[in-house]
PDB file of C-alpha atoms and ligand atoms in Angstrom:
ATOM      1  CA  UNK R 104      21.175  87.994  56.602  1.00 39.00           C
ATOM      2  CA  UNK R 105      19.537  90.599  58.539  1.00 36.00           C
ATOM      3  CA  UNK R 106      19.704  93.269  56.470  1.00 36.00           C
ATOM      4  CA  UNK R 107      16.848  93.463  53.982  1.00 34.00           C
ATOM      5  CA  UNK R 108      17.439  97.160  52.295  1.00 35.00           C
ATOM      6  CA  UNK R 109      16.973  96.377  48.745  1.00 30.00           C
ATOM      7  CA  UNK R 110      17.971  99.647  46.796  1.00 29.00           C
ATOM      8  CA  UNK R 111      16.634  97.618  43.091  1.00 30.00           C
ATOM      9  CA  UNK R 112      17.658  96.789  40.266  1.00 30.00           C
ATOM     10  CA  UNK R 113      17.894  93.556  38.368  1.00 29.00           C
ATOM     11  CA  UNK R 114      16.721  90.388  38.643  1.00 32.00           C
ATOM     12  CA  UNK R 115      16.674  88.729  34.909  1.00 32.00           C
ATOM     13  CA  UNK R 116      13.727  87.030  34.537  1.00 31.00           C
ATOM     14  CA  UNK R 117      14.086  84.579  32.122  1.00 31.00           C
ATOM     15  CA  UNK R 118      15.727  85.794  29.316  1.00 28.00           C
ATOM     16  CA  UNK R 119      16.976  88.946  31.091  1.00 33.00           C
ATOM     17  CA  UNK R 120      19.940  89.399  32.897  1.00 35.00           C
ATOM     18  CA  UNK R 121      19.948  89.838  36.512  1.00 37.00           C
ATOM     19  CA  UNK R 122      22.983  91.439  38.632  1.00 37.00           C
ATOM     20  CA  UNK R 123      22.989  91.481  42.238  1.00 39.00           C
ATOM     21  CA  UNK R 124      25.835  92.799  45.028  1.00 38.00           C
ATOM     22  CA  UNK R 125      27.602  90.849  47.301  1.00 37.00           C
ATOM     23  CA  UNK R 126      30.362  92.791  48.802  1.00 34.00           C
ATOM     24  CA  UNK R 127      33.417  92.026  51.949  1.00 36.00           C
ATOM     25  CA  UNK R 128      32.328  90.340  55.112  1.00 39.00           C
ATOM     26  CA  UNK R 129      31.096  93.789  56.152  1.00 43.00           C
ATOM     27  CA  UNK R 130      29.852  94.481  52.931  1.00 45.00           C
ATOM     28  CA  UNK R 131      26.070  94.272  51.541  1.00 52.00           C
ATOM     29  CA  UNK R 132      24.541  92.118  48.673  1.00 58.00           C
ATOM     30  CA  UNK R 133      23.232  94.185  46.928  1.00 59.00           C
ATOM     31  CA  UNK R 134      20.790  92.955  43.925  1.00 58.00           C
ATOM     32  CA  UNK R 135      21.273  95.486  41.091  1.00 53.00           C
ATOM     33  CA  UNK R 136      21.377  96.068  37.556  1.00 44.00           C
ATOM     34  CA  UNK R 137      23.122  94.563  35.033  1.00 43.00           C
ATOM     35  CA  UNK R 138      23.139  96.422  32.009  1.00 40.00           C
ATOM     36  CA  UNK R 139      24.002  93.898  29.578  1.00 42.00           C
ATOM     37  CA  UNK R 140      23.526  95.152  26.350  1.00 44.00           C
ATOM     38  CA  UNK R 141      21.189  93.348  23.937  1.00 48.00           C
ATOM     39  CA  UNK R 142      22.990  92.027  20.648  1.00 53.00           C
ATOM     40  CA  UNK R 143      21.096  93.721  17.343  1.00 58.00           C
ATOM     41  CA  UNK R 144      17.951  91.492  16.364  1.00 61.00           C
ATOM     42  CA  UNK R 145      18.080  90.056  20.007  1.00 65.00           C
ATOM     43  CA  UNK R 146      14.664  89.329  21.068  1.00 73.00           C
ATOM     44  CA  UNK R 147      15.771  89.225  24.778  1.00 71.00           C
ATOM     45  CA  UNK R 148      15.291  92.925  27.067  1.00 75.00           C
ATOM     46  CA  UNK R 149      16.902  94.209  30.083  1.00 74.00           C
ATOM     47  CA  UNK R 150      15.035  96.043  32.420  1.00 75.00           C
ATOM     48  CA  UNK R 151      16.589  98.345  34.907  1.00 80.00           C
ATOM     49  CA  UNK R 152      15.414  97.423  38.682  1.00 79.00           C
ATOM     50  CA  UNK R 153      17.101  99.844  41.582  1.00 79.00           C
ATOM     51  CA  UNK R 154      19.711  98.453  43.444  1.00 80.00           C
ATOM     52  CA  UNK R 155      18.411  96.847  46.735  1.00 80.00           C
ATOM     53  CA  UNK R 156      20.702  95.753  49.330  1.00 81.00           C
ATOM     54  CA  UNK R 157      19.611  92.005  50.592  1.00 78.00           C
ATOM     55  CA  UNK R 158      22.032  91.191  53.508  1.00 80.00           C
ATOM     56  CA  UNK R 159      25.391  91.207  54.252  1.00 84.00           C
ATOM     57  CA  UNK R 160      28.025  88.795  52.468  1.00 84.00           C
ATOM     58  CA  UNK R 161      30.128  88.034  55.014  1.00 83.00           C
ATOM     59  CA  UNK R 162      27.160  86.702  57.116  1.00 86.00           C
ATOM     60  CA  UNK R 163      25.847  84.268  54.981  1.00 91.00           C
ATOM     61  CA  UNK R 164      26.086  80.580  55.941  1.00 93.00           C
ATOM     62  CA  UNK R 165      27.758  78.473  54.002  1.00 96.00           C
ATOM     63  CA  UNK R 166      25.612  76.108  51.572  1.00 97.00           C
ATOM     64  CA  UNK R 167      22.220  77.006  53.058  1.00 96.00           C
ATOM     65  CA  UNK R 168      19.691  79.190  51.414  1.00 96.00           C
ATOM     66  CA  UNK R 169      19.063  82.695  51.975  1.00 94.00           C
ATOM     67  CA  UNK R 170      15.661  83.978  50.933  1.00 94.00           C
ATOM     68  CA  UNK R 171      14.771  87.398  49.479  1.00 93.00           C
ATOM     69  CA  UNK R 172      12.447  88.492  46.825  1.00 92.00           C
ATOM     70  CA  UNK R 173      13.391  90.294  44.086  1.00 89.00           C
ATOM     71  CA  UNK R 174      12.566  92.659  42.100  1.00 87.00           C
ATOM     72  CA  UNK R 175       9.238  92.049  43.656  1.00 89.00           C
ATOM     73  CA  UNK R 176       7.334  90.371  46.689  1.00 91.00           C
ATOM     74  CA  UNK R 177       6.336  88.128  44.572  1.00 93.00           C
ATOM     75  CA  UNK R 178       9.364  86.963  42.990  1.00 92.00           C
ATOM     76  CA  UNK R 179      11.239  84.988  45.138  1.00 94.00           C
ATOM     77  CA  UNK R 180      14.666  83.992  45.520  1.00 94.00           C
ATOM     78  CA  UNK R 181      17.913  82.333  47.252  1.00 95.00           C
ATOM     79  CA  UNK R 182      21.577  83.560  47.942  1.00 94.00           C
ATOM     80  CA  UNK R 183      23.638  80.704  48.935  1.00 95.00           C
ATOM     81  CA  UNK R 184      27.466  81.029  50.074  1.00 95.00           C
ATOM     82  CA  UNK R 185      28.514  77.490  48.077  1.00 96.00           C
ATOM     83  CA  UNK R 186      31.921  77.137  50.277  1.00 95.00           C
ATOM     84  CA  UNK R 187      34.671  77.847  47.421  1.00 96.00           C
ATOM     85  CA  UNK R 188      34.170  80.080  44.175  1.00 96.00           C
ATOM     86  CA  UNK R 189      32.028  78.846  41.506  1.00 96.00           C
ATOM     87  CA  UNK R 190      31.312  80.050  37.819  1.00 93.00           C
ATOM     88  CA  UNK R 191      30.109  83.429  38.109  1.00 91.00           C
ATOM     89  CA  UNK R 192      30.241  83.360  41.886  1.00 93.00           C
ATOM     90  CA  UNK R 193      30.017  86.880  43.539  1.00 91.00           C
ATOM     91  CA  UNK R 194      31.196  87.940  46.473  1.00 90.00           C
ATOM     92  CA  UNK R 195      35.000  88.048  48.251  1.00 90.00           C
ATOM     93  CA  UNK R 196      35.016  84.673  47.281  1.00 92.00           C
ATOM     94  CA  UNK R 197      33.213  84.535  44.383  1.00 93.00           C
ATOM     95  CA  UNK R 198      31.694  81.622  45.856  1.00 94.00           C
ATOM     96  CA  UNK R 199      27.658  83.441  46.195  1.00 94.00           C
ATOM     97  CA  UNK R 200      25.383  82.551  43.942  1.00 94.00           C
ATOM     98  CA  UNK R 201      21.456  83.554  43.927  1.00 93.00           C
ATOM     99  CA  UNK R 202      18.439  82.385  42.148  1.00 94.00           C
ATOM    100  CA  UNK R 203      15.015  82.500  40.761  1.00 93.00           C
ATOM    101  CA  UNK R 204      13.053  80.039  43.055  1.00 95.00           C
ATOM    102  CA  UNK R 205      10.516  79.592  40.405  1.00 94.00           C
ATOM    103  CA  UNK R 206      11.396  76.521  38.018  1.00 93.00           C
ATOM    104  CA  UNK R 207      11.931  77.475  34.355  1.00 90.00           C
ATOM    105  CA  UNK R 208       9.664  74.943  33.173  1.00 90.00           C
ATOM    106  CA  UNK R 209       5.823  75.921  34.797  1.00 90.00           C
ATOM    107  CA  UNK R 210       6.946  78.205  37.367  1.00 92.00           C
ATOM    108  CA  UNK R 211       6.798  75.742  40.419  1.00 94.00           C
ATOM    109  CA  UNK R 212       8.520  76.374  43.115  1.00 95.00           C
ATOM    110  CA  UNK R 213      11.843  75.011  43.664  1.00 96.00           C
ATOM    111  CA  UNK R 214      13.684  73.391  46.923  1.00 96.00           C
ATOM    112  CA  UNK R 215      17.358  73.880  47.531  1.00 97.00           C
ATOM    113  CA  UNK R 216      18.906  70.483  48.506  1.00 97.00           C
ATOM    114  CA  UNK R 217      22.225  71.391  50.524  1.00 97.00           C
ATOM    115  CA  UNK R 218      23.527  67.504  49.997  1.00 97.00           C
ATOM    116  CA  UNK R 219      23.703  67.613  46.446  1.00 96.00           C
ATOM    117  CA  UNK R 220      23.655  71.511  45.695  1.00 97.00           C
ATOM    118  CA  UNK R 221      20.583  71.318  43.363  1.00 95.00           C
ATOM    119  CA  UNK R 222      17.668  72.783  43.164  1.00 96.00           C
ATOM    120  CA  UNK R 223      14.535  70.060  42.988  1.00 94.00           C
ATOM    121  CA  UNK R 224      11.142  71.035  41.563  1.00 94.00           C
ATOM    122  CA  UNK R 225       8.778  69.109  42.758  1.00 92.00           C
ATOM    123  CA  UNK R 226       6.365  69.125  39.867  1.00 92.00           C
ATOM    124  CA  UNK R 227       8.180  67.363  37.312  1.00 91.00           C
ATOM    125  CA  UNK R 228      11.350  66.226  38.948  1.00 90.00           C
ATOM    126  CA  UNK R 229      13.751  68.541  37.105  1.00 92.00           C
ATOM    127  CA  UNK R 230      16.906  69.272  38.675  1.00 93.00           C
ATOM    128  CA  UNK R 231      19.108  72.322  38.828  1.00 94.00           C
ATOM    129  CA  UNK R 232      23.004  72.787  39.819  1.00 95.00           C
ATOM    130  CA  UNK R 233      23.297  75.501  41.911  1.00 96.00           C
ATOM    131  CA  UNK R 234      27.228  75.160  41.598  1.00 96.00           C
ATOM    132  CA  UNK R 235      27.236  75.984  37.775  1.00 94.00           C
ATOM    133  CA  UNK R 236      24.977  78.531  36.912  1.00 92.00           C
ATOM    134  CA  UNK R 237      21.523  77.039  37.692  1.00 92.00           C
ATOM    135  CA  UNK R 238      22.238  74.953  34.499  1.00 91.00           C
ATOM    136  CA  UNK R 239      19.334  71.961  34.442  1.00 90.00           C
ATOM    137  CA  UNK R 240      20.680  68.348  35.780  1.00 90.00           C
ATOM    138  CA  UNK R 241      17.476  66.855  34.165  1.00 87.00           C
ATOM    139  CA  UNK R 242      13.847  67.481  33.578  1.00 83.00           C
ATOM    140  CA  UNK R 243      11.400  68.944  31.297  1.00 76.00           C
ATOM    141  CA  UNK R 244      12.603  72.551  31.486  1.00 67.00           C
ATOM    142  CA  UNK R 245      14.225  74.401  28.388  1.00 70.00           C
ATOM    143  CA  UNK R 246      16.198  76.952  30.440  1.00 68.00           C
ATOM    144  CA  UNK R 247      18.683  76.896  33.358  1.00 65.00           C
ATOM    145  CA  UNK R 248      17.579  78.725  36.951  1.00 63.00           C
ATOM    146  CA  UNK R 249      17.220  82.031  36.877  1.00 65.00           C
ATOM    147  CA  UNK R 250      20.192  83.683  37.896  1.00 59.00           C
ATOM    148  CA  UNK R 251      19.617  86.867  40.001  1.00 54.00           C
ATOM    149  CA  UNK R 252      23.664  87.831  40.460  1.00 47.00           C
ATOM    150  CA  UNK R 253      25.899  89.048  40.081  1.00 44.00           C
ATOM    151  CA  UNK R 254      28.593  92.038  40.764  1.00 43.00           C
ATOM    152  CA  UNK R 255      30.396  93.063  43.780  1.00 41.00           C
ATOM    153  CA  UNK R 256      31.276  96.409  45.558  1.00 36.00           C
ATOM    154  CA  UNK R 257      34.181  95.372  46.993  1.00 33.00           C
ATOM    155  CA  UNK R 258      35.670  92.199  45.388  1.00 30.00           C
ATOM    156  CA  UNK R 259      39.306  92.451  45.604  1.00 28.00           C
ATOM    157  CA  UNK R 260      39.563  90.865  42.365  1.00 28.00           C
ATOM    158  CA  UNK R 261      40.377  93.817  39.183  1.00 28.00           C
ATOM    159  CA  UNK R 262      37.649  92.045  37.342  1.00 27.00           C
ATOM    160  CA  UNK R 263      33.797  93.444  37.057  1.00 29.00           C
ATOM    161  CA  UNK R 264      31.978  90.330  38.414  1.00 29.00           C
ATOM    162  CA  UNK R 265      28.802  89.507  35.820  1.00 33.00           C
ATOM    163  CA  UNK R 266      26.056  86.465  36.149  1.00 34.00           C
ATOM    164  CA  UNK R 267      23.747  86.041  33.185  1.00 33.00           C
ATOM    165  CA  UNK R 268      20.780  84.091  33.116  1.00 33.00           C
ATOM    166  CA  UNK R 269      19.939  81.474  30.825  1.00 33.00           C
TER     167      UNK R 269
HETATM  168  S1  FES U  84       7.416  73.008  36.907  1.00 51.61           S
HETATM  169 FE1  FES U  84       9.370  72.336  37.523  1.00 51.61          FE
HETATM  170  S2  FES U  84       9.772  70.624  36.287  1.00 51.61           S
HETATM  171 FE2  FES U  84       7.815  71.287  35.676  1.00 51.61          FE
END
């Protein structure tokens, strides 16, 4: 992923929800928001970042981490092309997934393990899947990664691609 023209928008921290852009091979992923709208009494916000283009899609390697940072320099993140379509995949495949690199728990930072397509946190041994939504294999930590996906330009699927955060 050359390309690092991040137009903004959303990256759901925590509660939030985050959408990013992966289009065609020639496409860019593109991080941008997801306006999810927040149920009545909902204690959780959505911010709206600008879209910001990351890379292109069809570039990525398959199950190795791409870094970016998003919606900030200091909030940094991973694409990674998992091989075949996942939940809440984006892309042509559906099969791109990005994250939070910052572990739920404290906030240390977490390694992508390519074997085992987890994120490992150092800190406190928690575990993440990367191939079903960042949800937590074990450890300490109450949420799942921090999604930062998920909608396409381009997918040639009718459907609106979403990724929520949890
Ligand atoms: S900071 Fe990651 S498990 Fe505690």
């Amino acid at each position: 992923m050359e390309e690092h023209k991040l137009s903004r928008r959303i990256f759901l921290k925590s509660t939030g929800g985050a959408a990013a852009v992966v289009g065609t091979a020639g496409a860019a992923l593109v991080l941008g928001a997801a306006q999810a709208a927040s149920p009545a009494g909902s204690t959780s916000t959505n911010l709206n970042y600008p879209k910001r283009s990351v890379g292109k899609a069809g570039g990525m390697p398959v199950n190795q981490a791409v870094s970016f940072s998003y919606p900030d320099p200091s909030s940094p993140c991973v694409a990674i092309r998992m091989g075949s379509a996942v939940p809440g995949g984006i892309g042509p495949n559906g099969d791109i997934v990005a994250y939070s690199t910052l572990c739920t728990h404290m906030g240390c930072p977490v390694q992508y393990e390519g074997g085992t397509k987890v994120f490992k946190c150092g800190c406190h041994y928690s575990m993440f899947d990367a191939e079903n939504g960042g949800q937590m294999v074990c450890g300490r930590p109450p949420k799942t990664c921090r999604a930062c996906c998920s909608s396409t330009t381009r997918r040639p699927t009718p459907s609106a691609p979403s990724a929520s955060t949890g």
